[in-house]
Structures are given as C-alpha cells and as structure tokens.
Backbone as XML, in Angstrom:
<?xml version="1.0"?>
<chain id="A" units="angstrom">
  <residue number="1" name="LEU">
    <atom name="N" x="10.458" y="-22.019" z="-1.590"/>
    <atom name="CA" x="9.633" y="-21.754" z="-0.423"/>
    <atom name="C" x="8.955" y="-20.393" z="-0.479"/>
  </residue>
  <residue number="2" name="PHE">
    <atom name="N" x="9.561" y="-19.434" z="-1.190"/>
    <atom name="CA" x="9.017" y="-18.084" z="-1.201"/>
    <atom name="C" x="8.374" y="-17.715" z="-2.527"/>
  </residue>
  <residue number="3" name="ARG">
    <atom name="N" x="8.220" y="-18.679" z="-3.415"/>
    <atom name="CA" x="7.668" y="-18.419" z="-4.744"/>
    <atom name="C" x="6.163" y="-18.135" z="-4.659"/>
  </residue>
  <residue number="4" name="HIS">
    <atom name="N" x="5.703" y="-17.192" z="-5.464"/>
    <atom name="CA" x="4.278" y="-16.898" z="-5.548"/>
    <atom name="C" x="3.774" y="-17.460" z="-6.869"/>
  </residue>
  <residue number="5" name="TYR">
    <atom name="N" x="2.913" y="-18.444" z="-6.794"/>
    <atom name="CA" x="2.466" y="-19.167" z="-7.978"/>
    <atom name="C" x="1.747" y="-18.264" z="-8.975"/>
  </residue>
  <residue number="6" name="ALA">
    <atom name="N" x="0.754" y="-17.513" z="-8.519"/>
    <atom name="CA" x="-0.077" y="-16.728" z="-9.430"/>
    <atom name="C" x="0.692" y="-15.581" z="-10.092"/>
  </residue>
  <residue number="7" name="LEU">
    <atom name="N" x="1.609" y="-14.967" z="-9.373"/>
    <atom name="CA" x="2.374" y="-13.863" z="-9.945"/>
    <atom name="C" x="3.609" y="-14.344" z="-10.697"/>
  </residue>
  <residue number="8" name="ASN">
    <atom name="N" x="3.954" y="-15.626" z="-10.529"/>
    <atom name="CA" x="5.099" y="-16.230" z="-11.192"/>
    <atom name="C" x="6.385" y="-15.456" z="-10.902"/>
  </residue>
  <residue number="9" name="VAL">
    <atom name="N" x="6.608" y="-15.187" z="-9.646"/>
    <atom name="CA" x="7.843" y="-14.528" z="-9.231"/>
    <atom name="C" x="8.577" y="-15.436" z="-8.247"/>
  </residue>
  <residue number="10" name="PRO">
    <atom name="N" x="9.914" y="-15.436" z="-8.293"/>
    <atom name="CA" x="10.665" y="-16.354" z="-7.444"/>
    <atom name="C" x="10.659" y="-15.985" z="-5.968"/>
  </residue>
  <residue number="11" name="PHE">
    <atom name="N" x="10.594" y="-14.704" z="-5.646"/>
    <atom name="CA" x="10.551" y="-14.286" z="-4.245"/>
    <atom name="C" x="9.313" y="-13.440" z="-4.030"/>
  </residue>
  <residue number="12" name="TYR">
    <atom name="N" x="8.603" y="-13.714" z="-2.958"/>
    <atom name="CA" x="7.379" y="-12.970" z="-2.692"/>
    <atom name="C" x="7.120" y="-12.990" z="-1.198"/>
  </residue>
  <residue number="13" name="THR">
    <atom name="N" x="6.893" y="-11.831" z="-0.625"/>
    <atom name="CA" x="6.489" y="-11.716" z="0.776"/>
    <atom name="C" x="5.179" y="-10.962" z="0.789"/>
  </residue>
  <residue number="14" name="HIS">
    <atom name="N" x="4.181" y="-11.499" z="1.445"/>
    <atom name="CA" x="2.852" y="-10.902" z="1.409"/>
    <atom name="C" x="2.708" y="-9.812" z="2.458"/>
  </residue>
  <residue number="15" name="PHE">
    <atom name="N" x="2.425" y="-8.604" z="2.009"/>
    <atom name="CA" x="2.022" y="-7.508" z="2.880"/>
    <atom name="C" x="0.546" y="-7.275" z="2.566"/>
  </residue>
  <residue number="16" name="THR">
    <atom name="N" x="0.287" y="-6.758" z="1.403"/>
    <atom name="CA" x="-1.034" y="-6.735" z="0.781"/>
    <atom name="C" x="-0.776" y="-6.974" z="-0.690"/>
  </residue>
  <residue number="17" name="SER">
    <atom name="N" x="-1.788" y="-7.055" z="-1.472"/>
    <atom name="CA" x="-1.593" y="-7.362" z="-2.885"/>
    <atom name="C" x="-0.779" y="-6.273" z="-3.580"/>
  </residue>
  <residue number="18" name="PRO">
    <atom name="N" x="0.356" y="-6.627" z="-4.183"/>
    <atom name="CA" x="1.149" y="-5.610" z="-4.881"/>
    <atom name="C" x="0.452" y="-5.083" z="-6.132"/>
  </residue>
  <residue number="19" name="ILE">
    <atom name="N" x="-0.558" y="-5.781" z="-6.576"/>
    <atom name="CA" x="-1.331" y="-5.301" z="-7.717"/>
    <atom name="C" x="-2.094" y="-4.041" z="-7.324"/>
  </residue>
  <residue number="20" name="ARG">
    <atom name="N" x="-2.487" y="-3.955" z="-6.066"/>
    <atom name="CA" x="-3.285" y="-2.819" z="-5.607"/>
    <atom name="C" x="-2.456" y="-1.739" z="-4.922"/>
  </residue>
  <residue number="21" name="ARG">
    <atom name="N" x="-1.254" y="-2.053" z="-4.486"/>
    <atom name="CA" x="-0.516" y="-1.085" z="-3.677"/>
    <atom name="C" x="0.874" y="-0.815" z="-4.213"/>
  </residue>
  <residue number="22" name="TYR">
    <atom name="N" x="1.064" y="0.405" z="-4.704"/>
    <atom name="CA" x="2.358" y="0.800" z="-5.234"/>
    <atom name="C" x="3.453" y="0.670" z="-4.181"/>
  </residue>
  <residue number="23" name="ALA">
    <atom name="N" x="3.125" y="1.010" z="-2.946"/>
    <atom name="CA" x="4.118" y="0.916" z="-1.872"/>
    <atom name="C" x="4.663" y="-0.500" z="-1.745"/>
  </residue>
  <residue number="24" name="ASP">
    <atom name="N" x="3.814" y="-1.493" z="-1.882"/>
    <atom name="CA" x="4.268" y="-2.874" z="-1.778"/>
    <atom name="C" x="5.153" y="-3.276" z="-2.947"/>
  </residue>
  <residue number="25" name="VAL">
    <atom name="N" x="4.897" y="-2.708" z="-4.111"/>
    <atom name="CA" x="5.758" y="-2.988" z="-5.263"/>
    <atom name="C" x="7.170" y="-2.506" z="-4.950"/>
  </residue>
  <residue number="26" name="ILE">
    <atom name="N" x="7.277" y="-1.300" z="-4.403"/>
    <atom name="CA" x="8.590" y="-0.761" z="-4.040"/>
    <atom name="C" x="9.250" y="-1.638" z="-2.975"/>
  </residue>
  <residue number="27" name="VAL">
    <atom name="N" x="8.499" y="-2.031" z="-1.952"/>
    <atom name="CA" x="9.051" y="-2.878" z="-0.893"/>
    <atom name="C" x="9.539" y="-4.205" z="-1.464"/>
  </residue>
  <residue number="28" name="HIS">
    <atom name="N" x="8.759" y="-4.812" z="-2.337"/>
    <atom name="CA" x="9.172" y="-6.082" z="-2.927"/>
    <atom name="C" x="10.438" y="-5.916" z="-3.765"/>
  </residue>
  <residue number="29" name="ARG">
    <atom name="N" x="10.538" y="-4.814" z="-4.502"/>
    <atom name="CA" x="11.737" y="-4.575" z="-5.314"/>
    <atom name="C" x="12.964" y="-4.361" z="-4.430"/>
  </residue>
  <residue number="30" name="LEU">
    <atom name="N" x="12.800" y="-3.592" z="-3.339"/>
    <atom name="CA" x="13.910" y="-3.377" z="-2.418"/>
    <atom name="C" x="14.332" y="-4.677" z="-1.748"/>
  </residue>
  <residue number="31" name="LEU">
    <atom name="N" x="13.357" y="-5.463" z="-1.320"/>
    <atom name="CA" x="13.650" y="-6.741" z="-0.674"/>
    <atom name="C" x="14.343" y="-7.690" z="-1.639"/>
  </residue>
  <residue number="32" name="SER">
    <atom name="N" x="13.849" y="-7.768" z="-2.840"/>
    <atom name="CA" x="14.445" y="-8.641" z="-3.850"/>
    <atom name="C" x="15.889" y="-8.222" z="-4.145"/>
  </residue>
  <residue number="33" name="ALA">
    <atom name="N" x="16.106" y="-6.917" z="-4.275"/>
    <atom name="CA" x="17.463" y="-6.412" z="-4.539"/>
    <atom name="C" x="18.388" y="-6.678" z="-3.357"/>
  </residue>
  <residue number="34" name="SER">
    <atom name="N" x="17.870" y="-6.505" z="-2.138"/>
    <atom name="CA" x="18.712" y="-6.726" z="-0.953"/>
    <atom name="C" x="19.087" y="-8.187" z="-0.779"/>
  </residue>
  <residue number="35" name="LEU">
    <atom name="N" x="18.243" y="-9.092" z="-1.295"/>
    <atom name="CA" x="18.544" y="-10.524" z="-1.228"/>
    <atom name="C" x="19.405" y="-10.980" z="-2.406"/>
  </residue>
  <residue number="36" name="GLY">
    <atom name="N" x="19.684" y="-10.064" z="-3.321"/>
    <atom name="CA" x="20.499" y="-10.391" z="-4.480"/>
    <atom name="C" x="19.748" y="-11.128" z="-5.568"/>
  </residue>
  <residue number="37" name="ALA">
    <atom name="N" x="18.436" y="-11.140" z="-5.491"/>
    <atom name="CA" x="17.624" y="-11.853" z="-6.478"/>
    <atom name="C" x="17.343" y="-10.998" z="-7.716"/>
  </residue>
  <residue number="38" name="SER">
    <atom name="N" x="17.569" y="-9.692" z="-7.605"/>
    <atom name="CA" x="17.376" y="-8.807" z="-8.751"/>
    <atom name="C" x="18.400" y="-7.684" z="-8.669"/>
  </residue>
  <residue number="39" name="SER">
    <atom name="N" x="18.487" y="-6.910" z="-9.736"/>
    <atom name="CA" x="19.439" y="-5.809" z="-9.740"/>
    <atom name="C" x="18.939" y="-4.689" z="-8.831"/>
  </residue>
  <residue number="40" name="PRO">
    <atom name="N" x="19.857" y="-3.871" z="-8.324"/>
    <atom name="CA" x="19.451" y="-2.777" z="-7.427"/>
    <atom name="C" x="18.497" y="-1.803" z="-8.111"/>
  </residue>
  <residue number="41" name="ILE">
    <atom name="N" x="17.656" y="-1.196" z="-7.324"/>
    <atom name="CA" x="16.724" y="-0.193" z="-7.828"/>
    <atom name="C" x="17.518" y="1.056" z="-8.183"/>
  </residue>
  <residue number="42" name="LYS">
    <atom name="N" x="17.202" y="1.634" z="-9.308"/>
    <atom name="CA" x="17.926" y="2.824" z="-9.779"/>
    <atom name="C" x="17.274" y="4.096" z="-9.244"/>
  </residue>
  <residue number="43" name="MET">
    <atom name="N" x="17.135" y="4.153" z="-7.933"/>
    <atom name="CA" x="16.612" y="5.343" z="-7.256"/>
    <atom name="C" x="17.532" y="5.619" z="-6.074"/>
  </residue>
  <residue number="44" name="ASP">
    <atom name="N" x="17.781" y="6.902" z="-5.797"/>
    <atom name="CA" x="18.593" y="7.196" z="-4.622"/>
    <atom name="C" x="17.718" y="7.114" z="-3.365"/>
  </residue>
  <residue number="45" name="LYS">
    <atom name="N" x="18.375" y="7.080" z="-2.226"/>
    <atom name="CA" x="17.648" y="6.917" z="-0.962"/>
    <atom name="C" x="16.624" y="8.020" z="-0.725"/>
  </residue>
  <residue number="46" name="GLU">
    <atom name="N" x="16.978" y="9.235" z="-1.121"/>
    <atom name="CA" x="16.066" y="10.362" z="-0.917"/>
    <atom name="C" x="14.801" y="10.197" z="-1.754"/>
  </residue>
  <residue number="47" name="ALA">
    <atom name="N" x="14.949" y="9.713" z="-2.981"/>
    <atom name="CA" x="13.785" y="9.503" z="-3.845"/>
    <atom name="C" x="12.896" y="8.400" z="-3.288"/>
  </residue>
  <residue number="48" name="ILE">
    <atom name="N" x="13.505" y="7.347" z="-2.784"/>
    <atom name="CA" x="12.727" y="6.260" z="-2.176"/>
    <atom name="C" x="11.993" y="6.784" z="-0.946"/>
  </residue>
  <residue number="49" name="GLN">
    <atom name="N" x="12.669" y="7.607" z="-0.137"/>
    <atom name="CA" x="12.027" y="8.172" z="1.053"/>
    <atom name="C" x="10.863" y="9.067" z="0.672"/>
  </residue>
  <residue number="50" name="ARG">
    <atom name="N" x="11.038" y="9.881" z="-0.387"/>
    <atom name="CA" x="9.936" y="10.745" z="-0.841"/>
    <atom name="C" x="8.735" y="9.911" z="-1.283"/>
  </residue>
  <residue number="51" name="GLN">
    <atom name="N" x="9.000" y="8.804" z="-1.999"/>
    <atom name="CA" x="7.913" y="7.916" z="-2.427"/>
    <atom name="C" x="7.211" y="7.311" z="-1.215"/>
  </residue>
  <residue number="52" name="ALA">
    <atom name="N" x="7.986" y="6.871" z="-0.233"/>
    <atom name="CA" x="7.402" y="6.285" z="0.981"/>
    <atom name="C" x="6.559" y="7.319" z="1.729"/>
  </residue>
  <residue number="53" name="ASP">
    <atom name="N" x="7.093" y="8.539" z="1.856"/>
    <atom name="CA" x="6.331" y="9.598" z="2.533"/>
    <atom name="C" x="5.030" y="9.900" z="1.794"/>
  </residue>
  <residue number="54" name="HIS">
    <atom name="N" x="5.102" y="9.969" z="0.478"/>
    <atom name="CA" x="3.906" y="10.240" z="-0.321"/>
    <atom name="C" x="2.868" y="9.131" z="-0.143"/>
  </residue>
  <residue number="55" name="CYS">
    <atom name="N" x="3.316" y="7.880" z="-0.213"/>
    <atom name="CA" x="2.392" y="6.747" z="-0.035"/>
    <atom name="C" x="1.747" y="6.784" z="1.345"/>
  </residue>
  <residue number="56" name="ASN">
    <atom name="N" x="2.542" y="7.092" z="2.371"/>
    <atom name="CA" x="1.997" y="7.170" z="3.729"/>
    <atom name="C" x="1.012" y="8.325" z="3.873"/>
  </residue>
  <residue number="57" name="ASP">
    <atom name="N" x="1.335" y="9.468" z="3.262"/>
    <atom name="CA" x="0.411" y="10.609" z="3.307"/>
    <atom name="C" x="-0.921" y="10.266" z="2.643"/>
  </residue>
  <residue number="58" name="ARG">
    <atom name="N" x="-0.874" y="9.630" z="1.486"/>
    <atom name="CA" x="-2.095" y="9.251" z="0.768"/>
    <atom name="C" x="-2.889" y="8.223" z="1.557"/>
  </residue>
  <residue number="59" name="LYS">
    <atom name="N" x="-2.202" y="7.292" z="2.191"/>
    <atom name="CA" x="-2.892" y="6.280" z="2.995"/>
    <atom name="C" x="-3.628" y="6.939" z="4.159"/>
  </residue>
  <residue number="60" name="MET">
    <atom name="N" x="-2.962" y="7.860" z="4.838"/>
    <atom name="CA" x="-3.597" y="8.529" z="5.973"/>
    <atom name="C" x="-4.757" y="9.412" z="5.515"/>
  </residue>
  <residue number="61" name="ALA">
    <atom name="N" x="-4.596" y="10.092" z="4.377"/>
    <atom name="CA" x="-5.687" y="10.917" z="3.846"/>
    <atom name="C" x="-6.884" y="10.051" z="3.484"/>
  </residue>
  <residue number="62" name="SER">
    <atom name="N" x="-6.621" y="8.907" z="2.884"/>
    <atom name="CA" x="-7.692" y="7.987" z="2.507"/>
    <atom name="C" x="-8.426" y="7.484" z="3.745"/>
  </residue>
  <residue number="63" name="LYS">
    <atom name="N" x="-7.672" y="7.140" z="4.765"/>
    <atom name="CA" x="-8.288" y="6.657" z="6.011"/>
    <atom name="C" x="-9.156" y="7.746" z="6.632"/>
  </residue>
  <residue number="64" name="ARG">
    <atom name="N" x="-8.662" y="8.969" z="6.617"/>
    <atom name="CA" x="-9.423" y="10.084" z="7.185"/>
    <atom name="C" x="-10.718" y="10.323" z="6.413"/>
  </residue>
  <residue number="65" name="VAL">
    <atom name="N" x="-10.659" y="10.277" z="5.105"/>
    <atom name="CA" x="-11.864" y="10.457" z="4.284"/>
    <atom name="C" x="-12.864" y="9.336" z="4.567"/>
  </residue>
  <residue number="66" name="GLN">
    <atom name="N" x="-12.376" y="8.119" z="4.718"/>
    <atom name="CA" x="-13.254" y="6.998" z="5.038"/>
    <atom name="C" x="-13.965" y="7.233" z="6.375"/>
  </residue>
  <residue number="67" name="GLU">
    <atom name="N" x="-13.221" y="7.695" z="7.368"/>
    <atom name="CA" x="-13.816" y="7.969" z="8.681"/>
    <atom name="C" x="-14.852" y="9.087" z="8.591"/>
  </residue>
  <residue number="68" name="LEU">
    <atom name="N" x="-14.519" y="10.152" z="7.869"/>
    <atom name="CA" x="-15.455" y="11.267" z="7.720"/>
    <atom name="C" x="-16.708" y="10.842" z="6.964"/>
  </residue>
  <residue number="69" name="SER">
    <atom name="N" x="-16.534" y="9.991" z="5.982"/>
    <atom name="CA" x="-17.677" y="9.474" z="5.223"/>
    <atom name="C" x="-18.600" y="8.666" z="6.133"/>
  </residue>
  <residue number="70" name="SER">
    <atom name="N" x="-18.010" y="7.830" z="6.952"/>
    <atom name="CA" x="-18.824" y="7.038" z="7.893"/>
    <atom name="C" x="-19.580" y="7.951" z="8.847"/>
  </residue>
  <residue number="71" name="ASP">
    <atom name="N" x="-18.910" y="8.980" z="9.354"/>
    <atom name="CA" x="-19.562" y="9.931" z="10.255"/>
    <atom name="C" x="-20.718" y="10.644" z="9.554"/>
  </residue>
  <residue number="72" name="LEU">
    <atom name="N" x="-20.490" y="11.061" z="8.306"/>
    <atom name="CA" x="-21.523" y="11.756" z="7.547"/>
    <atom name="C" x="-22.753" y="10.874" z="7.350"/>
  </residue>
  <residue number="73" name="PHE">
    <atom name="N" x="-22.538" y="9.649" z="6.909"/>
    <atom name="CA" x="-23.678" y="8.777" z="6.636"/>
    <atom name="C" x="-24.395" y="8.360" z="7.921"/>
  </residue>
  <residue number="74" name="PHE">
    <atom name="N" x="-23.649" y="8.242" z="9.018"/>
    <atom name="CA" x="-24.307" y="7.957" z="10.290"/>
    <atom name="C" x="-25.159" y="9.150" z="10.718"/>
  </residue>
  <residue number="75" name="SER">
    <atom name="N" x="-24.636" y="10.348" z="10.539"/>
    <atom name="CA" x="-25.403" y="11.554" z="10.876"/>
    <atom name="C" x="-26.684" y="11.648" z="10.051"/>
  </residue>
  <residue number="76" name="ILE">
    <atom name="N" x="-26.584" y="11.344" z="8.766"/>
    <atom name="CA" x="-27.773" y="11.353" z="7.900"/>
    <atom name="C" x="-28.771" y="10.288" z="8.365"/>
  </residue>
  <residue number="77" name="PHE">
    <atom name="N" x="-28.280" y="9.126" z="8.706"/>
    <atom name="CA" x="-29.140" y="8.052" z="9.187"/>
    <atom name="C" x="-29.898" y="8.485" z="10.438"/>
  </residue>
  <residue number="78" name="VAL">
    <atom name="N" x="-29.176" y="9.065" z="11.390"/>
    <atom name="CA" x="-29.801" y="9.517" z="12.642"/>
    <atom name="C" x="-30.816" y="10.622" z="12.345"/>
  </residue>
  <residue number="79" name="ARG">
    <atom name="N" x="-30.482" y="11.518" z="11.490"/>
    <atom name="CA" x="-31.368" y="12.641" z="11.158"/>
    <atom name="C" x="-32.669" y="12.139" z="10.509"/>
  </residue>
  <residue number="80" name="VAL">
    <atom name="N" x="-32.550" y="11.190" z="9.600"/>
    <atom name="CA" x="-33.727" y="10.652" z="8.901"/>
    <atom name="C" x="-34.602" y="9.879" z="9.885"/>
  </residue>
  <residue number="81" name="ARG">
    <atom name="N" x="-34.018" y="9.196" z="10.847"/>
    <atom name="CA" x="-34.767" y="8.377" z="11.797"/>
    <atom name="C" x="-35.375" y="9.180" z="12.938"/>
  </residue>
  <residue number="82" name="ALA">
    <atom name="N" x="-34.937" y="10.432" z="13.114"/>
    <atom name="CA" x="-35.414" y="11.235" z="14.251"/>
    <atom name="C" x="-36.789" y="11.828" z="13.998"/>
  </residue>
</chain>
C-alpha cells in the first residue's frame, strides 16, 4: 500500500519530491527506521536537529529572496510604466 513505483522503494510517504529536497530524504529515512523497515540512521539526535535547523533556515532564506525578487521586479515594472 505504501510502495512508490517510480522510486522502487517499499515505504514512501509523499511530502515533496525527495529527489529535490534533502530534508525529505532525512524524514523518509527516519520514518523507515522507526517502522523497522530499515536500519537506524547513524546520526545522533543533536546532529539530526542541526540538519533540520539548517534546512529550515535555508528554506526561509529562499522564501525571503523570492519575495524580495518579486518586489524588485514589480517596482521595476511600475517605474517603467510610469
């Protein structure tokens, strides 16, 4: 029931594509290990937390840059049309 055909993995829960998001790869590995479908991840809790914090920081920075980019291009558009 949880198999992903294209990735050929026995357990798969969709968040976003794990091919594009390192954070999802970690989540899938943790979930798989917690279900007993794979061996435990060889990282301590603090290292996993640092990775999660880093991924969240990068996501928020990316979102902020996207917003600033939209503001910049809208400002240029308004300026050119004025």
